[in-house]
mmCIF file of C-alpha atoms in Angstrom:
data_model
loop_
_atom_site.group_PDB
_atom_site.id
_atom_site.type_symbol
_atom_site.label_atom_id
_atom_site.label_comp_id
_atom_site.label_asym_id
_atom_site.label_seq_id
_atom_site.Cartn_x
_atom_site.Cartn_y
_atom_site.Cartn_z
ATOM 1 C CA MET A 9 126.133 109.539 118.513
ATOM 2 C CA ASP A 10 122.233 110.641 118.632
ATOM 3 C CA HIS A 11 120.060 110.155 116.164
ATOM 4 C CA LEU A 12 120.407 112.670 113.643
ATOM 5 C CA ALA A 13 124.250 112.148 113.624
ATOM 6 C CA GLU A 14 123.169 108.186 113.543
ATOM 7 C CA LEU A 15 121.224 108.594 110.558
ATOM 8 C CA LYS A 16 123.208 110.464 109.023
ATOM 9 C CA GLU A 17 125.808 107.859 109.076
ATOM 10 C CA PHE A 18 123.628 105.045 108.063
ATOM 11 C CA ALA A 19 122.184 107.146 104.928
ATOM 12 C CA ARG A 20 125.559 107.042 103.828
ATOM 13 C CA LEU A 21 125.994 104.151 103.292
ATOM 14 C CA HIS A 22 122.557 103.265 102.713
ATOM 15 C CA ALA A 23 122.887 106.199 99.708
ATOM 16 C CA ARG A 24 125.976 104.050 98.396
ATOM 17 C CA GLY A 25 124.383 100.844 98.309
ATOM 18 C CA GLN A 26 121.669 102.123 96.314
ATOM 19 C CA GLY A 27 124.326 103.525 93.621
ATOM 20 C CA MET A 28 124.151 107.104 94.320
ATOM 21 C CA LYS A 29 126.955 108.918 94.052
ATOM 22 C CA ALA A 30 128.660 110.201 97.859
ATOM 23 C CA GLU A 31 128.634 113.855 96.947
ATOM 24 C CA HIS A 32 125.840 113.784 96.240
ATOM 25 C CA ALA A 33 124.439 112.500 99.462
ATOM 26 C CA THR A 34 126.545 114.860 100.905
ATOM 27 C CA ARG A 35 125.928 117.738 100.335
ATOM 28 C CA VAL A 36 122.158 116.142 101.136
ATOM 29 C CA LEU A 37 122.681 115.917 104.180
ATOM 30 C CA ALA A 38 124.371 119.069 105.016
ATOM 31 C CA ARG A 39 120.940 120.390 104.445
ATOM 32 C CA ILE A 40 119.172 118.650 107.092
ATOM 33 C CA THR A 41 119.080 120.021 110.706
ATOM 34 C CA ASN A 42 116.318 118.404 112.497
ATOM 35 C CA ASP A 43 114.042 115.298 112.401
ATOM 36 C CA THR A 44 110.895 116.919 113.387
ATOM 37 C CA THR A 45 107.425 116.095 111.094
ATOM 38 C CA GLY A 46 106.571 119.172 108.906
ATOM 39 C CA ASP A 47 109.692 121.256 109.265
ATOM 40 C CA PRO A 48 111.235 122.159 105.814
ATOM 41 C CA GLU A 49 114.250 121.136 107.057
ATOM 42 C CA SER A 50 113.803 118.231 108.329
ATOM 43 C CA TRP A 51 115.028 114.464 106.727
ATOM 44 C CA ALA A 52 111.907 113.098 105.630
ATOM 45 C CA ALA A 53 111.325 116.438 103.704
ATOM 46 C CA VAL A 54 115.067 117.179 103.003
ATOM 47 C CA TRP A 55 115.659 113.516 100.914
ATOM 48 C CA THR A 56 110.873 113.639 99.375
ATOM 49 C CA ALA A 57 112.177 117.369 97.868
ATOM 50 C CA GLU A 58 115.221 116.229 96.101
ATOM 51 C CA GLY A 59 113.159 112.624 94.866
ATOM 52 C CA ARG A 60 110.223 115.410 93.301
ATOM 53 C CA ALA A 61 112.955 117.472 91.743
ATOM 54 C CA ALA A 62 114.813 113.732 89.790
ATOM 55 C CA ALA A 63 111.251 113.083 89.125
ATOM 56 C CA GLY A 64 110.952 116.429 87.704
ATOM 57 C CA ARG A 65 113.873 115.477 85.716
ATOM 58 C CA GLY A 66 112.163 112.273 84.546
ATOM 59 C CA ASP A 67 115.287 110.388 86.416
ATOM 60 C CA LEU A 68 112.694 107.916 87.698
ATOM 61 C CA LEU A 69 114.216 105.822 89.503
ATOM 62 C CA ASP A 70 116.530 108.277 91.443
ATOM 63 C CA ALA A 71 113.691 109.737 92.269
ATOM 64 C CA CYS A 72 112.964 106.575 93.929
ATOM 65 C CA ARG A 73 116.588 106.505 95.362
ATOM 66 C CA HIS A 74 115.173 109.682 97.134
ATOM 67 C CA TYR A 75 111.738 108.457 98.193
ATOM 68 C CA ALA A 76 113.586 105.291 99.953
ATOM 69 C CA LEU A 77 116.291 107.359 101.993
ATOM 70 C CA ALA A 78 113.167 109.925 103.142
ATOM 71 C CA ARG A 79 111.396 106.998 104.199
ATOM 72 C CA PHE A 80 114.411 105.465 106.555
ATOM 73 C CA PRO A 81 114.586 103.346 108.332
ATOM 74 C CA TYR A 82 110.825 103.371 108.299
ATOM 75 C CA HIS A 83 107.269 104.974 107.823
ATOM 76 C CA GLY A 84 106.265 105.694 111.231
ATOM 77 C CA ASP A 85 105.257 109.001 111.190
ATOM 78 C CA ALA A 86 103.178 111.106 108.575
ATOM 79 C CA ASP A 87 106.449 112.769 106.227
ATOM 80 C CA ARG A 88 108.083 109.268 105.906
ATOM 81 C CA LEU A 89 103.816 107.046 105.321
ATOM 82 C CA ASP A 90 103.627 109.820 101.522
ATOM 83 C CA ALA A 91 107.536 109.186 100.835
ATOM 84 C CA GLN A 92 107.387 105.703 100.895
ATOM 85 C CA ARG A 93 103.677 106.698 98.618
ATOM 86 C CA LEU A 94 106.110 108.095 96.060
ATOM 87 C CA CYS A 95 108.583 105.789 95.967
ATOM 88 C CA VAL A 96 106.078 102.757 95.174
ATOM 89 C CA ASP A 97 103.861 105.468 93.014
ATOM 90 C CA THR A 98 107.378 106.187 91.352
ATOM 91 C CA PHE A 99 108.494 103.414 90.593
ATOM 92 C CA ASP A 100 105.020 101.967 89.492
ATOM 93 C CA GLN A 101 105.187 105.134 86.638
ATOM 94 C CA TRP A 102 108.717 104.115 85.392
ATOM 95 C CA ARG A 103 108.161 99.898 85.596
ATOM 96 C CA ARG A 104 104.782 100.881 82.996
ATOM 97 C CA ASP A 105 107.136 102.070 80.129
ATOM 98 C CA GLN A 106 109.610 99.186 80.527
ATOM 99 C CA GLU A 107 109.065 95.538 78.893
ATOM 100 C CA GLY A 108 107.734 92.787 81.602
ATOM 101 C CA ILE A 109 108.218 94.149 84.723
ATOM 102 C CA GLN A 110 104.790 93.315 86.395
ATOM 103 C CA ARG A 111 103.441 93.946 90.674
ATOM 104 C CA LEU A 112 101.918 91.523 92.381
ATOM 105 C CA GLU A 113 100.118 91.658 95.680
ATOM 106 C CA PHE A 114 98.661 89.204 97.013
ATOM 107 C CA LYS A 115 96.399 90.079 100.285
ATOM 108 C CA ASP A 116 95.954 87.783 103.574
ATOM 109 C CA ILE A 117 98.819 85.772 102.704
ATOM 110 C CA ASP A 118 98.899 84.749 106.103
ATOM 111 C CA GLY A 119 95.311 84.145 107.489
ATOM 112 C CA ALA A 120 95.227 87.480 109.218
ATOM 113 C CA GLY A 121 95.151 90.712 106.925
ATOM 114 C CA GLY A 122 98.648 90.527 105.943
ATOM 115 C CA THR A 123 99.699 91.708 102.249
ATOM 116 C CA VAL A 124 102.727 91.113 100.756
ATOM 117 C CA ALA A 125 103.118 93.236 97.525
ATOM 118 C CA CYS A 126 105.964 92.612 94.410
ATOM 119 C CA TRP A 127 107.700 93.494 91.250
ATOM 120 C CA ALA A 128 107.593 90.165 89.250
ATOM 121 C CA ALA A 129 109.638 89.312 85.579
ATOM 122 C CA GLY A 130 109.758 86.463 83.678
ATOM 123 C CA LEU A 131 106.892 85.127 85.275
ATOM 124 C CA ASP A 132 106.759 81.449 83.524
ATOM 125 C CA ARG A 133 106.158 78.731 84.601
ATOM 126 C CA SER A 134 108.700 76.309 83.449
ATOM 127 C CA ARG A 135 110.864 79.047 84.417
ATOM 128 C CA PRO A 136 112.938 78.980 88.107
ATOM 129 C CA LEU A 137 111.626 80.897 90.556
ATOM 130 C CA LEU A 138 114.045 83.730 92.107
ATOM 131 C CA VAL A 139 113.028 85.462 95.789
ATOM 132 C CA VAL A 140 114.846 88.608 96.106
ATOM 133 C CA MET A 141 114.538 90.282 99.279
ATOM 134 C CA GLY A 142 115.780 93.269 101.268
ATOM 135 C CA GLY A 143 116.270 93.784 105.404
ATOM 136 C CA ILE A 144 114.605 95.321 107.946
ATOM 137 C CA VAL A 145 115.130 99.029 106.299
ATOM 138 C CA SER A 146 114.969 98.283 102.479
ATOM 139 C CA VAL A 147 112.050 97.965 99.686
ATOM 140 C CA LYS A 148 111.743 97.060 96.838
ATOM 141 C CA GLU A 149 111.780 99.404 94.328
ATOM 142 C CA GLN A 150 115.689 99.405 95.616
ATOM 143 C CA TRP A 151 116.156 96.250 94.284
ATOM 144 C CA ALA A 152 113.769 96.020 91.382
ATOM 145 C CA PRO A 153 115.862 97.669 88.422
ATOM 146 C CA LEU A 154 117.776 94.369 89.078
ATOM 147 C CA LEU A 155 114.169 93.036 87.471
ATOM 148 C CA PRO A 156 115.188 92.643 83.773
ATOM 149 C CA LEU A 157 118.791 91.462 84.392
ATOM 150 C CA LEU A 158 117.608 88.671 86.248
ATOM 151 C CA SER A 159 114.879 87.585 83.795
ATOM 152 C CA ARG A 160 117.376 87.991 81.126
ATOM 153 C CA LEU A 161 119.118 85.467 82.570
ATOM 154 C CA GLY A 162 116.353 82.900 83.297
ATOM 155 C CA PHE A 163 114.861 83.020 86.093
ATOM 156 C CA ALA A 164 111.243 83.913 87.066
ATOM 157 C CA VAL A 165 111.753 86.774 89.341
ATOM 158 C CA VAL A 166 110.097 88.433 92.246
ATOM 159 C CA VAL A 167 111.327 90.743 94.315
ATOM 160 C CA THR A 168 109.469 91.521 97.713
ATOM 161 C CA GLU A 169 109.755 92.999 100.956
ATOM 162 C CA LEU A 170 110.751 92.065 105.245
ATOM 163 C CA PRO A 171 106.986 91.558 106.867
ATOM 164 C CA GLY A 172 106.604 94.768 108.260
ATOM 165 C CA VAL A 173 108.303 96.378 105.467
ATOM 166 C CA GLY A 174 107.330 98.973 103.171
ATOM 167 C CA GLU A 175 103.888 97.299 101.736
ATOM 168 C CA ASN A 176 104.166 94.177 103.466
ATOM 169 C CA THR A 177 101.469 94.548 106.382
ATOM 170 C CA VAL A 178 102.016 91.158 107.401
ATOM 171 C CA THR A 179 103.865 91.750 111.750
ATOM 172 C CA TYR A 180 107.203 90.264 111.755
ATOM 173 C CA GLY A 181 107.922 87.554 114.392
ATOM 174 C CA PRO A 182 109.576 84.511 114.635
ATOM 175 C CA ASP A 183 107.706 82.342 112.859
ATOM 176 C CA SER A 184 107.431 85.265 109.457
ATOM 177 C CA TRP A 185 109.668 82.229 107.746
ATOM 178 C CA ARG A 186 106.550 80.802 107.030
ATOM 179 C CA THR A 187 105.765 84.029 105.307
ATOM 180 C CA LEU A 188 107.556 82.305 102.701
ATOM 181 C CA SER A 189 106.375 79.426 101.580
ATOM 182 C CA LEU A 190 103.096 80.679 101.136
ATOM 183 C CA LEU A 191 104.261 82.827 98.500
ATOM 184 C CA LEU A 192 105.529 80.292 96.928
ATOM 185 C CA ASP A 193 101.800 78.510 97.446
ATOM 186 C CA ARG A 194 100.538 81.712 95.520
ATOM 187 C CA LEU A 195 103.467 81.703 92.936
ATOM 188 C CA ALA A 196 102.908 78.017 92.127
ATOM 189 C CA ASP A 197 100.438 78.995 89.110
ATOM 190 C CA ARG A 198 103.483 81.638 87.361
ATOM 191 C CA ALA A 199 106.575 79.998 88.249
ATOM 192 C CA LEU A 200 108.571 76.257 88.610
ATOM 193 C CA VAL A 201 108.955 77.074 92.298
ATOM 194 C CA ALA A 202 110.021 73.399 92.839
ATOM 195 C CA ASP A 203 112.880 74.508 92.141
ATOM 196 C CA THR A 204 113.039 77.971 94.045
ATOM 197 C CA SER A 205 116.229 80.232 94.672
ATOM 198 C CA MET A 206 116.154 82.759 97.246
ATOM 199 C CA LEU A 207 118.859 85.817 97.356
ATOM 200 C CA ALA A 208 117.483 87.405 100.658
ATOM 201 C CA LEU A 209 120.158 89.907 102.226
ATOM 202 C CA SER A 210 120.651 91.054 106.037
ATOM 203 C CA PHE A 211 117.537 90.220 107.835
ATOM 204 C CA SER A 212 115.647 88.431 105.155
ATOM 205 C CA GLY A 213 118.302 85.509 104.991
ATOM 206 C CA HIS A 214 117.293 84.451 108.252
ATOM 207 C CA LEU A 215 113.875 83.859 107.144
ATOM 208 C CA ALA A 216 115.305 82.419 104.209
ATOM 209 C CA LEU A 217 116.992 79.602 106.252
ATOM 210 C CA GLY A 218 114.424 79.113 108.332
ATOM 211 C CA ALA A 219 112.111 77.996 105.131
ATOM 212 C CA ALA A 220 114.789 76.216 103.454
ATOM 213 C CA ALA A 221 114.814 73.914 107.309
ATOM 214 C CA GLU A 222 110.623 73.467 106.081
ATOM 215 C CA ASP A 223 110.202 73.557 103.222
ATOM 216 C CA PRO A 224 111.770 71.604 99.886
ATOM 217 C CA ARG A 225 111.573 73.874 96.833
ATOM 218 C CA ILE A 226 114.110 75.866 98.245
ATOM 219 C CA ARG A 227 116.631 74.496 96.194
ATOM 220 C CA ARG A 228 119.998 77.257 97.704
ATOM 221 C CA VAL A 229 120.362 80.758 100.117
ATOM 222 C CA LEU A 230 122.499 83.173 98.576
ATOM 223 C CA THR A 231 122.374 85.932 101.152
ATOM 224 C CA VAL A 232 124.358 88.728 102.974
ATOM 225 C CA GLY A 233 125.215 89.919 106.768
ATOM 226 C CA ALA A 234 122.392 87.450 107.466
ATOM 227 C CA PRO A 235 121.441 87.011 111.787
ATOM 228 C CA VAL A 236 121.370 83.639 112.520
ATOM 229 C CA ALA A 237 121.637 83.346 116.375
ATOM 230 C CA GLY A 238 123.653 84.685 118.230
ATOM 231 C CA PHE A 239 122.159 88.181 116.987
ATOM 232 C CA PHE A 240 118.713 87.423 118.878
ATOM 233 C CA THR A 241 120.687 85.795 122.392
ATOM 234 C CA ASP A 242 124.225 86.744 122.968
ATOM 235 C CA GLU A 243 123.789 89.416 126.145
ATOM 236 C CA ALA A 244 127.968 90.959 125.345
ATOM 237 C CA TRP A 245 126.468 91.553 121.757
ATOM 238 C CA TRP A 246 123.692 93.489 121.702
ATOM 239 C CA PRO A 247 125.425 96.785 123.942
ATOM 240 C CA ARG A 248 127.003 96.794 120.100
ATOM 241 C CA VAL A 249 123.802 96.920 118.107
ATOM 242 C CA PRO A 250 123.767 100.985 116.896
ATOM 243 C CA GLY A 251 120.493 102.310 118.061
ATOM 244 C CA ILE A 252 118.329 102.523 114.405
ATOM 245 C CA THR A 253 118.377 98.923 114.249
ATOM 246 C CA THR A 254 117.105 98.421 117.522
ATOM 247 C CA ASP A 255 114.320 100.540 116.894
ATOM 248 C CA THR A 256 113.921 99.666 113.157
ATOM 249 C CA LEU A 257 113.048 95.789 115.024
ATOM 250 C CA ARG A 258 111.542 96.695 118.105
ATOM 251 C CA ARG A 259 108.447 98.991 115.693
ATOM 252 C CA LEU A 260 107.976 95.962 112.904
ATOM 253 C CA THR A 261 108.085 93.629 116.196
ATOM 254 C CA GLY A 262 105.380 96.213 118.017
ATOM 255 C CA SER A 263 107.964 95.521 120.985
ATOM 256 C CA GLU A 264 106.735 98.686 123.557
ATOM 257 C CA ASP A 265 110.296 99.094 124.680
ATOM 258 C CA LEU A 266 114.464 97.097 124.334
ATOM 259 C CA THR A 267 112.795 95.253 126.972
ATOM 260 C CA GLU A 268 109.955 93.745 125.059
ATOM 261 C CA LEU A 269 112.013 93.763 121.667
ATOM 262 C CA ARG A 270 115.301 91.043 123.406
ATOM 263 C CA ASP A 271 112.066 88.795 125.468
ATOM 264 C CA ARG A 272 110.641 88.960 121.139
ATOM 265 C CA LEU A 273 114.127 88.016 119.710
ATOM 266 C CA ALA A 274 114.874 85.484 121.335
ATOM 267 C CA GLY A 275 112.728 82.758 119.896
ATOM 268 C CA PHE A 276 114.036 84.162 116.168
ATOM 269 C CA ALA A 277 117.828 82.252 116.770
ATOM 270 C CA LEU A 278 117.842 79.172 115.019
ATOM 271 C CA THR A 279 119.367 76.381 116.599
ATOM 272 C CA PRO A 280 122.240 73.614 115.544
ATOM 273 C CA GLU A 281 119.311 71.636 115.083
ATOM 274 C CA ARG A 282 117.163 73.100 112.888
ATOM 275 C CA LEU A 283 120.247 74.041 111.003
ATOM 276 C CA ARG A 284 121.138 71.134 110.532
ATOM 277 C CA GLN A 285 117.431 71.100 108.430
ATOM 278 C CA VAL A 286 118.852 72.923 105.792
ATOM 279 C CA ARG A 287 120.489 70.472 103.287
ATOM 280 C CA ILE A 288 120.908 72.357 100.800
ATOM 281 C CA PRO A 289 123.778 75.293 99.392
ATOM 282 C CA VAL A 290 124.304 78.438 101.477
ATOM 283 C CA ARG A 291 126.085 81.018 100.280
ATOM 284 C CA TYR A 292 127.189 84.354 102.644
ATOM 285 C CA VAL A 293 128.682 87.305 102.160
ATOM 286 C CA ALA A 294 130.069 88.735 105.356
ATOM 287 C CA SER A 295 132.495 92.089 106.412
ATOM 288 C CA SER A 296 134.519 92.210 108.855
ATOM 289 C CA ARG A 297 134.005 94.723 110.270
ATOM 290 C CA ASP A 298 129.668 93.770 110.535
ATOM 291 C CA GLU A 299 128.710 96.301 113.509
ATOM 292 C CA ILE A 300 125.318 94.403 113.689
ATOM 293 C CA ILE A 301 126.090 90.740 113.252
ATOM 294 C CA PRO A 302 128.640 88.841 115.459
ATOM 295 C CA ASP A 303 130.737 86.509 113.726
ATOM 296 C CA THR A 304 129.949 83.670 115.710
ATOM 297 C CA ASP A 305 126.697 84.059 113.196
ATOM 298 C CA GLN A 306 128.986 83.109 110.697
ATOM 299 C CA THR A 307 130.918 80.074 113.204
ATOM 300 C CA LEU A 308 127.727 78.369 113.676
ATOM 301 C CA LEU A 309 127.094 77.916 110.508
ATOM 302 C CA ARG A 310 130.434 76.651 109.460
ATOM 303 C CA ARG A 311 129.641 74.142 111.825
ATOM 304 C CA THR A 312 126.408 73.486 110.962
ATOM 305 C CA LEU A 313 125.405 73.005 107.429
ATOM 306 C CA ASP A 314 126.841 70.633 104.674
ATOM 307 C CA ASP A 315 127.266 73.198 102.054
ATOM 308 C CA VAL A 316 128.819 76.681 102.868
ATOM 309 C CA ARG A 317 130.601 79.068 101.106
ATOM 310 C CA PHE A 318 131.818 82.411 102.329
ATOM 311 C CA LYS A 319 133.023 86.079 100.982
ATOM 312 C CA THR A 320 134.587 88.036 103.078
ATOM 313 C CA PHE A 321 134.836 92.065 102.729
ATOM 314 C CA ASP A 322 137.079 94.222 104.849
ATOM 315 C CA ASP A 323 134.041 96.246 105.550
ATOM 316 C CA VAL A 324 130.376 97.333 107.823
ATOM 317 C CA HIS A 325 126.934 95.877 107.092
ATOM 318 C CA GLY A 326 126.046 94.860 104.116
ATOM 319 C CA SER A 327 129.556 95.818 102.704
ATOM 320 C CA PRO A 328 128.310 98.821 101.341
ATOM 321 C CA ALA A 329 132.025 99.536 99.976
ATOM 322 C CA HIS A 330 131.666 96.341 97.887
ATOM 323 C CA LEU A 331 128.464 97.002 96.160
ATOM 324 C CA GLY A 332 129.843 95.520 92.863
ATOM 325 C CA ALA A 333 132.190 93.062 93.776
ATOM 326 C CA THR A 334 128.990 91.312 96.161
ATOM 327 C CA ARG A 335 127.271 91.757 93.341
ATOM 328 C CA ARG A 336 129.150 89.539 90.818
ATOM 329 C CA TRP A 337 130.008 86.864 93.439
ATOM 330 C CA LEU A 338 126.555 86.397 94.592
ATOM 331 C CA PHE A 339 124.594 86.362 90.982
ATOM 332 C CA SER A 340 127.952 83.655 90.039
ATOM 333 C CA GLN A 341 127.302 81.413 92.761
ATOM 334 C CA LEU A 342 123.735 81.658 91.458
ATOM 335 C CA LEU A 343 124.628 80.548 87.941
ATOM 336 C CA TRP A 344 127.020 77.864 88.724
ATOM 337 C CA LEU A 345 124.437 76.045 91.428
ATOM 338 C CA ARG A 346 120.945 76.770 88.969
ATOM 339 C CA PHE A 347 122.936 75.815 85.823
ATOM 340 C CA ALA A 348 126.533 74.644 85.965
ATOM 341 C CA ARG A 349 126.697 72.277 89.317
ATOM 342 C CA ARG A 350 125.614 68.793 88.810
ATOM 343 C CA ARG A 351 121.760 68.285 91.101
ATOM 344 C CA THR A 352 123.963 66.295 93.741
ATOM 345 C CA ARG A 353 124.041 66.378 97.673
ATOM 346 C CA PRO A 354 127.867 65.550 99.749
ATOM 347 C CA THR A 355 127.634 61.804 100.103
ATOM 348 C CA SER A 356 128.489 63.063 104.523
ATOM 349 C CA ARG A 357 129.168 66.098 106.030
ATOM 350 C CA GLY A 358 132.054 68.336 105.347
ATOM 351 C CA THR A 359 132.183 66.679 101.664
ATOM 352 C CA VAL A 360 132.186 70.343 100.645
ATOM 353 C CA GLY A 361 132.436 71.940 104.122
ATOM 354 C CA ALA A 362 132.477 75.470 105.364
ATOM 355 C CA ARG A 363 134.728 77.154 102.149
ATOM 356 C CA SER A 364 135.548 80.942 101.973
ATOM 357 C CA SER A 365 136.817 82.702 99.447
#
């Protein structure tokens, strides 16, 4: 599959995941003839024009959806960088008319000049913290419309981005899980960080698991299609990984070529010993036709975690055709784990076990 065709295929899935009508996405994609900066029929130009049209109609969130696709899969050229800025600025304009949605920006969060930006709601030191983070191509504006709902459910909720994605300027590397702990440090006077839930999708789920092994403030992890170990190390699996995924990871990690990327990614793998330190509930939405994450990663989690449950859909990575069902299952698990379940740990490994539902 050539570059533009692969872009279009993945965009259909991401458009669906953002709630965009398939017919509309198909019409927009049909007008895109290239991916050349400055061309009015290019990827970024067509999606950006659609975003501006939506903003002109006063539908600011719809504009954000189009700008997010215009900068897809990452803002690596001038047109995509403009779309990234428009996405943030338009969302900021939208949220100013909403009650209680704040912008947070933490500079030099990693001691190396990295900045993490967030949208937040319900901040209160008495409220349990919920951190929402997407994967390697998902900007925080895609998830932030959930802020009012999650706040009403009783959480201090913060939506942010994976290192290297969107406004997060921290370099993505094997130790990026530390960024989550540093974020909790910065939020300590704004939420009950000692009772933190992570709703961390795709590659950020990998970060959340790594952080949970070290940081006792993280009390539960809910994820969708998170890589664990095999994705990073399995030589037989790697040729099947889509080009957009490898290209985006190369960009985020600062790798010059595929060889350097593979060498870097080997250090990301979570070992069984590390995973056995994750002594909290983990809830995982899996896709039976996942083209990115090998099923050996699920097998590893079943073998090493005390309390893990899976919900599997017949779908591709991220289960975009099951968005509603995915959210219902994750939110029901989140609420049950946080508010209903007794805070007791299994008396021995496997008491709760790796169930599927």
